[in-house]
């Protein structure tokens, strides 16, 4: 039988940087929301999309609106960004939505768009934690908002869960998780709170659970979600069977993805590029008509390392034959000693042609991947 070597459909990420206010723990690029600023931004996004029209002649496998707060876009603005794009059959089109924007009228509008999956920045079902995170929604509103989503046919939704918050315990994270399970999400993304240099909470130096305690919280999350039928398919991500995030899989499987919008990073035709994380510079670059700002041609070594770095995040690991087919080299010919040592230490495992990080080492996966490739 002939093998199909046709490339998977292209993915597109669109960054919407506007937020109603800045949360103290957040270090994503975001700017204050105003209606007129969004109108101007969408105008530039559409121009940027046209710069890449050669690539956009093909049908897209996934489109992801991330932020910031993409649900500050009106349905008409979402439609104008999607205009002219072609989509593959069963394409996944995700919108990150702030629980505050879930309303009958917004969902009615959303039904006129191609969005078929929602990702809710819920973070917690505990009001004290939500307050600390400076999120504006409250836990008690969530049940009825989810019911509304389902009534509008959005049963494919993902919930973000933050753990490792100040004062959190295994019991408090478990209580949170059980409240999540009552909402029946098709997907859960867990995030360990980390305070980057540029977030305002960094200066407050809150006491966070130590690494061992955070690892115990993570283990409890994995066990609870897996025992409730969720597939733990990536270090931090869990899905009901068949609801794995196709867009993120494109990143983890090193497929091409185009990125539009300020601060967005893309990978296309072996070029990695990042748009300026600044509106004025972003507008200047779009107006100049150039593609791939700050683009870097990746050499074979960089491509191999990126492939391993991303692919080893998947619990099933990487397919060693696929690695060979892409790069013409065997993993052991590149990393013989390190590979043997990590396998012996039980940090990596190998079975049926796949190389993966052991379950017990998933929490320290970055260290394990670093040991292998650096
Ligand atoms: S956490 Fe989300 S809503 Fe809060 S500032 Fe960051 S991007 Fe905006």
CSV table of N, CA and C and ligand atoms in Angstrom, one decimal, residues 18-23 25-30 67-69 98 123 133-135, ligand 1:
chain,number,residue,atom,x,y,z
A,18,UNK,N,-6.2,42.4,23.5
A,18,UNK,CA,-7.0,43.3,24.4
A,18,UNK,C,-7.5,42.6,25.6
A,19,UNK,N,-7.5,43.3,26.7
A,19,UNK,CA,-8.1,42.8,28.0
A,19,UNK,C,-8.8,43.9,28.7
A,20,UNK,N,-9.8,43.6,29.5
A,20,UNK,CA,-10.5,44.6,30.2
A,20,UNK,C,-9.6,45.2,31.3
A,21,UNK,N,-8.8,44.4,31.9
A,21,UNK,CA,-7.8,44.9,32.9
A,21,UNK,C,-6.7,43.8,32.9
A,22,UNK,N,-5.6,44.2,33.5
A,22,UNK,CA,-4.4,43.3,33.5
A,22,UNK,C,-4.4,42.5,34.8
A,23,UNK,N,-4.4,41.2,34.7
A,23,UNK,CA,-4.3,40.3,35.9
A,23,UNK,C,-2.9,40.3,36.4
A,25,UNK,N,-0.9,38.2,37.7
A,25,UNK,CA,0.0,37.1,37.5
A,25,UNK,C,0.4,36.9,36.1
A,26,UNK,N,-0.2,37.7,35.2
A,26,UNK,CA,-0.1,37.5,33.7
A,26,UNK,C,1.0,38.2,33.1
A,27,UNK,N,1.7,37.4,32.2
A,27,UNK,CA,2.8,38.1,31.5
A,27,UNK,C,2.7,38.0,30.0
A,28,UNK,N,1.4,37.6,29.6
A,28,UNK,CA,1.2,37.6,28.1
A,28,UNK,C,1.1,39.1,27.6
A,29,UNK,N,1.4,39.3,26.3
A,29,UNK,CA,1.3,40.6,25.8
A,29,UNK,C,-0.2,41.0,25.7
A,30,UNK,N,-0.6,42.1,26.4
A,30,UNK,CA,-2.0,42.5,26.4
A,30,UNK,C,-2.0,44.0,26.6
A,67,UNK,N,-5.4,34.9,23.3
A,67,UNK,CA,-5.2,36.3,23.8
A,67,UNK,C,-4.3,36.3,25.0
A,68,UNK,N,-4.5,37.5,25.6
A,68,UNK,CA,-5.5,38.5,25.6
A,68,UNK,C,-6.9,37.9,25.8
A,69,UNK,N,-7.9,38.6,25.3
A,69,UNK,CA,-9.3,38.2,25.4
A,69,UNK,C,-10.0,38.2,24.1
A,98,UNK,N,-13.7,34.6,27.7
A,98,UNK,CA,-13.7,34.9,29.1
A,98,UNK,C,-15.2,34.6,29.6
A,123,UNK,N,-9.8,29.1,35.2
A,123,UNK,CA,-8.7,29.1,36.2
A,123,UNK,C,-9.0,28.4,37.5
A,133,UNK,N,-6.4,36.0,41.8
A,133,UNK,CA,-5.9,36.0,40.4
A,133,UNK,C,-6.4,37.3,39.6
A,134,UNK,N,-7.2,38.0,40.3
A,134,UNK,CA,-7.8,39.3,39.7
A,134,UNK,C,-8.7,39.0,38.5
A,135,UNK,N,-9.3,37.8,38.6
A,135,UNK,CA,-10.3,37.5,37.5
A,135,UNK,C,-11.6,38.1,37.9
B,1,LIG,S1,-4.8,36.4,32.3
B,1,LIG,FE1,-6.0,36.6,30.4
B,1,LIG,S2,-7.5,38.2,31.0
B,1,LIG,FE2,-5.9,38.4,32.5
B,1,LIG,S3,-4.5,39.9,31.6
B,1,LIG,FE3,-3.7,37.9,31.0
B,1,LIG,S4,-4.6,37.6,29.0
B,1,LIG,FE4,-5.8,39.2,30.0
